[in-house]
PDB file of C-alpha atoms in Angstrom:
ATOM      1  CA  UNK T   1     -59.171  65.698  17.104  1.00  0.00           C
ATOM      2  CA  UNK T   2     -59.112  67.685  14.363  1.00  0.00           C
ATOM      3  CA  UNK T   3     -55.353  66.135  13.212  1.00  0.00           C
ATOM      4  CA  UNK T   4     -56.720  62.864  13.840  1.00  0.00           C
ATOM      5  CA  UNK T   5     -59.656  63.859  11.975  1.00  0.00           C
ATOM      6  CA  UNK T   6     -57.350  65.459   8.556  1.00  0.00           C
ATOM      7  CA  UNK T   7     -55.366  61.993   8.532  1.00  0.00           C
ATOM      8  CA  UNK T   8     -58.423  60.078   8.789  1.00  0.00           C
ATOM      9  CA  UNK T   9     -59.824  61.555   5.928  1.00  0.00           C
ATOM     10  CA  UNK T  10     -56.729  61.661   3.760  1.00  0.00           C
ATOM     11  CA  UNK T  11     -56.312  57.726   4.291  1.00  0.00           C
ATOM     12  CA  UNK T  12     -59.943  57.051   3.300  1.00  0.00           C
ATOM     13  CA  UNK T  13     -59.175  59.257   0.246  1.00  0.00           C
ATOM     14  CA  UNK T  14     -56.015  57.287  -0.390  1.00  0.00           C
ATOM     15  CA  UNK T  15     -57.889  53.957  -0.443  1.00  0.00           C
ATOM     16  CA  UNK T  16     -60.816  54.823  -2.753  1.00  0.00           C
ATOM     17  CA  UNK T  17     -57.943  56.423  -5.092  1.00  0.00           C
ATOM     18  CA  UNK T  18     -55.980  52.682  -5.185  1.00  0.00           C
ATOM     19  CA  UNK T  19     -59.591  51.062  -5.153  1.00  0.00           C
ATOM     20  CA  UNK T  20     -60.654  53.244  -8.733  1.00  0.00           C
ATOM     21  CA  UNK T  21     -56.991  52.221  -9.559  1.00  0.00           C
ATOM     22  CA  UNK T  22     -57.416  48.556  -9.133  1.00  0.00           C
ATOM     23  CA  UNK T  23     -60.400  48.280 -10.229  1.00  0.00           C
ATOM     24  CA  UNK T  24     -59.395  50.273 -13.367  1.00  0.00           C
ATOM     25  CA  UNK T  25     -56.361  47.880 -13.449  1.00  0.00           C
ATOM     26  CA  UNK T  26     -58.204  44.743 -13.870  1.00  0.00           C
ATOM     27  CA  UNK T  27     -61.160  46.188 -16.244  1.00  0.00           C
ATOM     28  CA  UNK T  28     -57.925  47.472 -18.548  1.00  0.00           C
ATOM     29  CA  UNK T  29     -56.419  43.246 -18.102  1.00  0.00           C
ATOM     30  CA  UNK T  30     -59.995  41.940 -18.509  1.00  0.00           C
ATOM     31  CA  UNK T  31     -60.460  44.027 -21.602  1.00  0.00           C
ATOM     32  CA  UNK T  32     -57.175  42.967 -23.206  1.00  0.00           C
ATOM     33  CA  UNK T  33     -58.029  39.436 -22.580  1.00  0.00           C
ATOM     34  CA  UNK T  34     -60.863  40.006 -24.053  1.00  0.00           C
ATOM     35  CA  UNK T  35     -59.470  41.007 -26.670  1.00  0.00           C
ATOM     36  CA  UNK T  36     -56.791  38.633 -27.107  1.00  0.00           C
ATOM     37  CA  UNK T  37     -59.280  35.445 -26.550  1.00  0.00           C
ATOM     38  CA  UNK T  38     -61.589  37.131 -29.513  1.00  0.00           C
ATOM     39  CA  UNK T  39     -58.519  37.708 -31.929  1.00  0.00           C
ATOM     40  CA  UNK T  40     -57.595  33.736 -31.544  1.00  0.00           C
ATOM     41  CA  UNK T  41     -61.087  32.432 -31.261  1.00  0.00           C
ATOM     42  CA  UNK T  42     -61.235  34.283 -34.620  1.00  0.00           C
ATOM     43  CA  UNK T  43     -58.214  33.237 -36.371  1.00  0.00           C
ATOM     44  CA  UNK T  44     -57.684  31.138 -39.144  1.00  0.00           C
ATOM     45  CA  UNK T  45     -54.994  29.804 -38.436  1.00  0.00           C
ATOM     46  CA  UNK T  46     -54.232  26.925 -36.267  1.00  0.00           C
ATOM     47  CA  UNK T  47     -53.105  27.919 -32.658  1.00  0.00           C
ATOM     48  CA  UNK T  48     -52.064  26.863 -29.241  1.00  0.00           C
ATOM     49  CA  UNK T  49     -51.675  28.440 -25.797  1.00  0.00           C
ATOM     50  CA  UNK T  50     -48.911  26.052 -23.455  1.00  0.00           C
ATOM     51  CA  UNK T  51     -48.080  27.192 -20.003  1.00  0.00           C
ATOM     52  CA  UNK T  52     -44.157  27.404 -19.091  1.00  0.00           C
ATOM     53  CA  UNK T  53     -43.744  24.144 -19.349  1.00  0.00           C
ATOM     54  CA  UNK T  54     -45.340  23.438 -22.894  1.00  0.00           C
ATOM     55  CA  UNK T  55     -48.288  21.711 -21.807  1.00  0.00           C
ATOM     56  CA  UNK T  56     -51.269  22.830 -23.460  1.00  0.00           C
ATOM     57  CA  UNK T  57     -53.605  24.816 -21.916  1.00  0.00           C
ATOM     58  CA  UNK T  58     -55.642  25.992 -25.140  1.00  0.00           C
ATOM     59  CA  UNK T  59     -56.702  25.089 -28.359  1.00  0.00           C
ATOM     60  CA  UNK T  60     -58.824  27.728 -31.003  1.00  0.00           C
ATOM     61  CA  UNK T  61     -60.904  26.303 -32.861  1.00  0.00           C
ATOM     62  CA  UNK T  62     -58.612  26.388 -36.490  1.00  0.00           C
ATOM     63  CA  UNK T  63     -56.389  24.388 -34.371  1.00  0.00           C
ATOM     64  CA  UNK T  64     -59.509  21.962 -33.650  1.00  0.00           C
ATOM     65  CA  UNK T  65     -60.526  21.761 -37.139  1.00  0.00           C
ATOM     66  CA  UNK T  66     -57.432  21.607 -38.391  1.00  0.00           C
ATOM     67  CA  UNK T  67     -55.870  18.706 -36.277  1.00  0.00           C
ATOM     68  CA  UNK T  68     -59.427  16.713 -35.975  1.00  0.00           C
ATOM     69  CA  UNK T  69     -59.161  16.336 -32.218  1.00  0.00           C
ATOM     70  CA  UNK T  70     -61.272  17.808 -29.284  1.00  0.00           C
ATOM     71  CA  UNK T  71     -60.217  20.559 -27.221  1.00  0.00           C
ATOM     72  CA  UNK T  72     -60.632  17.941 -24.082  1.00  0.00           C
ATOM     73  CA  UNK T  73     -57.913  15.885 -25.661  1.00  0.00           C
ATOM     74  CA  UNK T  74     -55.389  17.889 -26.622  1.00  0.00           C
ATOM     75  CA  UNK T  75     -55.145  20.383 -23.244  1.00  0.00           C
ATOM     76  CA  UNK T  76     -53.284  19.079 -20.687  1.00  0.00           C
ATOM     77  CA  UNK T  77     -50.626  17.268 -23.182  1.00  0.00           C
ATOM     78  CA  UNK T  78     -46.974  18.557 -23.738  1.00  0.00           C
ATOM     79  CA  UNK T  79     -46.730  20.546 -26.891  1.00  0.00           C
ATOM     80  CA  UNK T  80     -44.199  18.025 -28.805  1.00  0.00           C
ATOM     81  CA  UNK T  81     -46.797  14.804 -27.461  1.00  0.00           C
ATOM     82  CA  UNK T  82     -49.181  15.997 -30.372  1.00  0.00           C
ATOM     83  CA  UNK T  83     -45.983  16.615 -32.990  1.00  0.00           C
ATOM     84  CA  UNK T  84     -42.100  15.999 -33.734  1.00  0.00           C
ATOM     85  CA  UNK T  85     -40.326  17.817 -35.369  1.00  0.00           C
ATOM     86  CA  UNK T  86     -39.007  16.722 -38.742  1.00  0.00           C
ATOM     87  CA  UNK T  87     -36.016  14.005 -38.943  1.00  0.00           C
ATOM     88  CA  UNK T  88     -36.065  14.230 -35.325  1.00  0.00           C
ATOM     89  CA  UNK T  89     -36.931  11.352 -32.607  1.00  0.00           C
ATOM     90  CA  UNK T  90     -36.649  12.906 -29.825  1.00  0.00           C
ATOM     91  CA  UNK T  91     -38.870  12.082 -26.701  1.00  0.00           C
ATOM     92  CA  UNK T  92     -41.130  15.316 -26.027  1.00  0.00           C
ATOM     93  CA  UNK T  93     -39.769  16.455 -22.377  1.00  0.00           C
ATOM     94  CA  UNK T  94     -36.113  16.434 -24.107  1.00  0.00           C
ATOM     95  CA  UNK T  95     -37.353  18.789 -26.677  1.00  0.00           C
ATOM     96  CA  UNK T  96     -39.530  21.497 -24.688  1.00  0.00           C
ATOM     97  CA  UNK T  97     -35.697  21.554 -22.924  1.00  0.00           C
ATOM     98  CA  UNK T  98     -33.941  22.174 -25.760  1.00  0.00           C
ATOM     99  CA  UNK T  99     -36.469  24.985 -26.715  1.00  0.00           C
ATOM    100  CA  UNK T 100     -37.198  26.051 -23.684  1.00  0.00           C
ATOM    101  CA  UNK T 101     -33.678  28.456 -23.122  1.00  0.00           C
ATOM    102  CA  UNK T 102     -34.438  30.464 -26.367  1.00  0.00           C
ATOM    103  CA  UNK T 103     -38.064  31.378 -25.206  1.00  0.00           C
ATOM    104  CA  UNK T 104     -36.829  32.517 -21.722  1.00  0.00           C
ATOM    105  CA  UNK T 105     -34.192  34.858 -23.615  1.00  0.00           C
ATOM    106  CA  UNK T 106     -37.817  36.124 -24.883  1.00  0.00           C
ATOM    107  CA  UNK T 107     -36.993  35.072 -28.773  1.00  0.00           C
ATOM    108  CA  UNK T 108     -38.949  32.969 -31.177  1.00  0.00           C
ATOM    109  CA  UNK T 109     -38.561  29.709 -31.821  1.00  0.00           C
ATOM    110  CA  UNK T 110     -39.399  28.163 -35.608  1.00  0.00           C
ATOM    111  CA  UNK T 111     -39.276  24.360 -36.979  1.00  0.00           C
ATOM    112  CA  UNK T 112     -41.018  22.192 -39.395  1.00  0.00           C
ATOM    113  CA  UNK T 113     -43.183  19.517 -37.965  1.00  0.00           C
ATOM    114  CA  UNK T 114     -45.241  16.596 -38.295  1.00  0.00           C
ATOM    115  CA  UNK T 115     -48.569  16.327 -36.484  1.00  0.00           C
ATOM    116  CA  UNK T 116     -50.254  12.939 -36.548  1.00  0.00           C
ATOM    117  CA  UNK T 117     -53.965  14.143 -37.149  1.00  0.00           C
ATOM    118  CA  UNK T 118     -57.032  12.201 -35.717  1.00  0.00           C
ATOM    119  CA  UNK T 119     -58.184  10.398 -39.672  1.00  0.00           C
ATOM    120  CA  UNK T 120     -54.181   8.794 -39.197  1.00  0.00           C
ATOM    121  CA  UNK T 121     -52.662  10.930 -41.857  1.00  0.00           C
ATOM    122  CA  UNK T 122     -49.586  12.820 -40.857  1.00  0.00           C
ATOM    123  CA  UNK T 123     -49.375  16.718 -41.691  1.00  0.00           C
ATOM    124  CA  UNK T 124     -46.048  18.865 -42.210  1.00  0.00           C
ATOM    125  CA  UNK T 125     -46.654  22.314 -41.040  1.00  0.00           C
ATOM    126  CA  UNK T 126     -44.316  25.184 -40.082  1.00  0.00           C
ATOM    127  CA  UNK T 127     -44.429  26.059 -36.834  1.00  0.00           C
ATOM    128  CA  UNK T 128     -43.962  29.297 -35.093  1.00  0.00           C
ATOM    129  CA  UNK T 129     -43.286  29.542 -31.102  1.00  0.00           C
ATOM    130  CA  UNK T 130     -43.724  32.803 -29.500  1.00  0.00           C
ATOM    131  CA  UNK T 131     -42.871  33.501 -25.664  1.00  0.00           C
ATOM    132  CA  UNK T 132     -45.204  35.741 -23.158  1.00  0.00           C
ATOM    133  CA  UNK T 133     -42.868  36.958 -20.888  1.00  0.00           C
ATOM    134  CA  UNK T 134     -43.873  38.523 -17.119  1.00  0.00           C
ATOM    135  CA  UNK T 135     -42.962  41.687 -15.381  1.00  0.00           C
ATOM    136  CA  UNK T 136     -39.284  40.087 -14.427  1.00  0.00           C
ATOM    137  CA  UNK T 137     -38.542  38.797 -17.424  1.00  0.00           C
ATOM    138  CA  UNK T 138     -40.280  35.095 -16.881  1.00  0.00           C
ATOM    139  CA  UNK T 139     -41.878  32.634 -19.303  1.00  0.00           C
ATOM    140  CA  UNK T 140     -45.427  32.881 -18.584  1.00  0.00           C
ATOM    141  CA  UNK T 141     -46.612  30.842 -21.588  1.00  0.00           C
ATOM    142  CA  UNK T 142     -46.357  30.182 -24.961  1.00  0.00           C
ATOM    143  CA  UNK T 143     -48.527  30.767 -28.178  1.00  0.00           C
ATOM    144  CA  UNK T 144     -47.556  28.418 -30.939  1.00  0.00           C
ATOM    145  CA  UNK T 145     -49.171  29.368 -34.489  1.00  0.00           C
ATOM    146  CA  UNK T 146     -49.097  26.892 -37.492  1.00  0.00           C
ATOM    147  CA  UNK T 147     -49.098  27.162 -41.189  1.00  0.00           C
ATOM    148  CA  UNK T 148     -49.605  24.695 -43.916  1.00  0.00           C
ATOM    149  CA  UNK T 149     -46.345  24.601 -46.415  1.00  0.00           C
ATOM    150  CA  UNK T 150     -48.218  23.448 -49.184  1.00  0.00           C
ATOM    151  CA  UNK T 151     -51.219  26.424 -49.381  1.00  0.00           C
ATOM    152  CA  UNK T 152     -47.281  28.890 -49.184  1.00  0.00           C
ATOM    153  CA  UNK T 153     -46.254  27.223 -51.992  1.00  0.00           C
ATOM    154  CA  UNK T 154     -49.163  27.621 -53.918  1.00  0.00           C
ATOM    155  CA  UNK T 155     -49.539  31.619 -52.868  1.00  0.00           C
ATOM    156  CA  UNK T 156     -45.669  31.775 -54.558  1.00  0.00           C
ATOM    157  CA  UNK T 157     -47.178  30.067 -57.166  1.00  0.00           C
ATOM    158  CA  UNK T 158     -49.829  32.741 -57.727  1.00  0.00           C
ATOM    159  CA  UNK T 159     -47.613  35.573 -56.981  1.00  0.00           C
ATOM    160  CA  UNK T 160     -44.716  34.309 -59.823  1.00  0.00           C
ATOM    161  CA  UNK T 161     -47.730  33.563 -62.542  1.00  0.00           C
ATOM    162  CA  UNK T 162     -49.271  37.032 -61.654  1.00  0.00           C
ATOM    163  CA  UNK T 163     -45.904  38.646 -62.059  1.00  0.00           C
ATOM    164  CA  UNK T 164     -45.275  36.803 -65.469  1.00  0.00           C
ATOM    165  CA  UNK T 165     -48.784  38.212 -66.559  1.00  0.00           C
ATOM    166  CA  UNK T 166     -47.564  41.478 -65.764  1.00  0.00           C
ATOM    167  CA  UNK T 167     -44.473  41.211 -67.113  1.00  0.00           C
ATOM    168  CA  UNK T 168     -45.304  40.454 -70.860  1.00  0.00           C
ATOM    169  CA  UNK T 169     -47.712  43.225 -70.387  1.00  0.00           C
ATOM    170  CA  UNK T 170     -45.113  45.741 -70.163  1.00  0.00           C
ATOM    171  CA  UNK T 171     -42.818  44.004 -72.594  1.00  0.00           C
ATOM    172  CA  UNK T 172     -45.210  43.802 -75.003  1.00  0.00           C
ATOM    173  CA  UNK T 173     -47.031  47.430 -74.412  1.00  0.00           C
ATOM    174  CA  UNK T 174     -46.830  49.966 -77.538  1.00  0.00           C
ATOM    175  CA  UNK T 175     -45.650  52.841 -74.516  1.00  0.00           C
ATOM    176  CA  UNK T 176     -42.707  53.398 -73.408  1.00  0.00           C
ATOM    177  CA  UNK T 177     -42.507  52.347 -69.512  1.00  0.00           C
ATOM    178  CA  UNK T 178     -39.390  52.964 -67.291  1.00  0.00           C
ATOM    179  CA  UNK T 179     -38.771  52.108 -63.972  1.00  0.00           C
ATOM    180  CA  UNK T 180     -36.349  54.848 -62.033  1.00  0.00           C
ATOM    181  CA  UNK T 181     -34.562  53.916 -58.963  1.00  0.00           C
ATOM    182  CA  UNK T 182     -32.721  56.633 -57.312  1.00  0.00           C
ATOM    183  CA  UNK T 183     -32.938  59.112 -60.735  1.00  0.00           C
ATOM    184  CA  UNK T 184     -31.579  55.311 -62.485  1.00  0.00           C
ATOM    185  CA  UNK T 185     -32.964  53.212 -65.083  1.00  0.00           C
ATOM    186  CA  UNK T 186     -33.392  50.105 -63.638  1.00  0.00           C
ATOM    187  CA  UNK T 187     -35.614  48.736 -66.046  1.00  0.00           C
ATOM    188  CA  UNK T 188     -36.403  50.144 -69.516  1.00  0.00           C
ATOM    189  CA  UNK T 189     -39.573  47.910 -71.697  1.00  0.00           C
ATOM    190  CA  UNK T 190     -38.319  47.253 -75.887  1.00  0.00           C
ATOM    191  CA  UNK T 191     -40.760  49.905 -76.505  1.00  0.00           C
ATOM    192  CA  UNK T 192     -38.384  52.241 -74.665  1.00  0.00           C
ATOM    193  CA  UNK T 193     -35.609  51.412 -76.173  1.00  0.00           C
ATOM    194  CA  UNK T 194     -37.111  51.681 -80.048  1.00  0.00           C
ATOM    195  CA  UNK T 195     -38.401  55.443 -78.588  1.00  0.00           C
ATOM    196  CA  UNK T 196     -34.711  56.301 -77.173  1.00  0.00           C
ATOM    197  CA  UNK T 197     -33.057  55.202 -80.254  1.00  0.00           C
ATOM    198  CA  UNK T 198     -31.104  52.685 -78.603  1.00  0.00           C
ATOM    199  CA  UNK T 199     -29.946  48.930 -79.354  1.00  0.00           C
ATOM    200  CA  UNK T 200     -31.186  47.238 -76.254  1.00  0.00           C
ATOM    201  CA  UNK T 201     -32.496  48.069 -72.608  1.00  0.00           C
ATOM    202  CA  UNK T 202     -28.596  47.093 -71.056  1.00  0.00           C
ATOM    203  CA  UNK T 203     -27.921  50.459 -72.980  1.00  0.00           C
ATOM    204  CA  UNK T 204     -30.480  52.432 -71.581  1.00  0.00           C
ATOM    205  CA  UNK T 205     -29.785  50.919 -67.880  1.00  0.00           C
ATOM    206  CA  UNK T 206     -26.226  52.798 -67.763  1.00  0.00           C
ATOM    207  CA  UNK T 207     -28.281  56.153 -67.626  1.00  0.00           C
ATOM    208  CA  UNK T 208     -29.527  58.378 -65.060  1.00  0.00           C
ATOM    209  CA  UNK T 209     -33.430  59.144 -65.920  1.00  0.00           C
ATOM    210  CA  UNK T 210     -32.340  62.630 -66.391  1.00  0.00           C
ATOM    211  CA  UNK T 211     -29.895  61.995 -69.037  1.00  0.00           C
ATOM    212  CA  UNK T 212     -33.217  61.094 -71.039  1.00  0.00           C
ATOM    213  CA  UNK T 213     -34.513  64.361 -70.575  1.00  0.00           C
ATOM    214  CA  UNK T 214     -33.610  67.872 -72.435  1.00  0.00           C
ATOM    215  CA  UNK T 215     -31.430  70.180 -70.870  1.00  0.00           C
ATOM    216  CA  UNK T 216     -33.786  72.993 -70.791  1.00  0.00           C
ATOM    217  CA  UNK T 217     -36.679  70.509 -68.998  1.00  0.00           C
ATOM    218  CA  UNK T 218     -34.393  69.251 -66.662  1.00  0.00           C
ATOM    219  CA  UNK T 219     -34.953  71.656 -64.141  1.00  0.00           C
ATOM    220  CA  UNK T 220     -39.039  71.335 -64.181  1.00  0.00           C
ATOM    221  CA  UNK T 221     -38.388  67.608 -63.612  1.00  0.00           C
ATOM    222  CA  UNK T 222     -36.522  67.677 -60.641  1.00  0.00           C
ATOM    223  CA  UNK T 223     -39.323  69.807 -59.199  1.00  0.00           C
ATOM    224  CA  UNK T 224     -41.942  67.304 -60.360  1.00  0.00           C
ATOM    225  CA  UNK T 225     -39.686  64.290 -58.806  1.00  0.00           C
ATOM    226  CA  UNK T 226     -39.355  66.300 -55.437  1.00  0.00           C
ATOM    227  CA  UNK T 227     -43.385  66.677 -55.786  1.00  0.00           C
ATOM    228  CA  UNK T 228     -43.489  62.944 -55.978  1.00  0.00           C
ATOM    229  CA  UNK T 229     -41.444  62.197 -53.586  1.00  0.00           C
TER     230      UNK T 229
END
């Protein structure tokens, strides 16, 4: 009795030790789904959820905005029903096929596309596909994210206008500015070059930063550099 009694009691333990565990298992899943639904309920850009076969099971609500169509009417449809890709007819079951084999090998898939929006007007937008794989190494589903080209363009616009700015800044500063690469000159402003006694910055561009500085300093410098560093 008292064996029977020590097992007993060991296999009750063993089962409220896997029930914590499962039930710590699924709070840990709910949470992460949680999580996950709140990061693309959130997001501003445009994005869909497709089940293994690319039929689409979600929409967030960029994606609902964006496209001008109801959640209702979009799940349920294959992925490539709602867009083609660019200079490309094919029907939309050939095309989840032709994707499908790079998402099982768990890599990305990227194309531009053209997504006939609810007003009639057709929208080219990049689009990146991204596989959720399972425990074995099987497509689950799918999360495909879009971006508008036009709204990249214009952020390279910004960026090479802001760099311009700063550029004839620093060509036309009164100080002496250097950029060092590696202990090089890789860039040297004209008020460098007047400073250095130099003809131009191609000159100065041949030199180690060091070879700038006086002997006796050199030493100090390398400290300060390590310092930097």
């Amino acid at each position: 009795l008292v064996r029977l009694f020590v097992w007993s009691l060991v296999l009750n333990s063993f089962i409220v030790i896997l029930a914590l565990l499962l039930i710590y298992r699924d709070r840990k899943i709910s949470s992460s789904v949680s999580r996950f639904q709140a990061l693309l309920e959130c997001s501003t850009n445009p994005v869909l959820l497709t089940d293994s076969n690319g039929v689409t099971r979600y929409a967030n609500p960029a994606f609902v905005l964006w496209s001008g169509m109801k959640q209702s009417s979009l799940v349920g449809r294959n992925l490539f029903d709602l867009m083609k890709i660019s200079h490309q007819q094919e029907q939309a079951e050939n095309l989840w096929m032709s994707v499908k084999p790079i998402l099982t090998s768990g890599k990305p898939w990227t194309a531009e596309v053209e997504f006939a929006r609810s007003d009639g007007q057709t929208t080219v937008s990049g689009m990146f596909l991204s596989p959720i794989l399972g425990v074995r190494g099987k497509l689950m589903e799918c999360i495909a994210q879009y971006n508008d080209p036009i709204e990249r363009k214009e952020l390279t616009r910004r960026i090479v206008e802001t760099q311009q700015e700063y550029r004839s800044i620093v060509e036309s500063s009164l100080d002496g500015i250097m950029i060092i690469q590696d202990g090089k000159l890789v860039y040297v402003n004209p008020s460098a070059v007047y400073l250095f006694g130099y003809g131009q910055s191609e000159d100065m561009q041949k030199l180690n930063h060091a070879d700038t500085i006086e002997p006796s300093n050199r030493a100090s410098l390398e400290i300060i550099q390590k310092g930097r560093l």
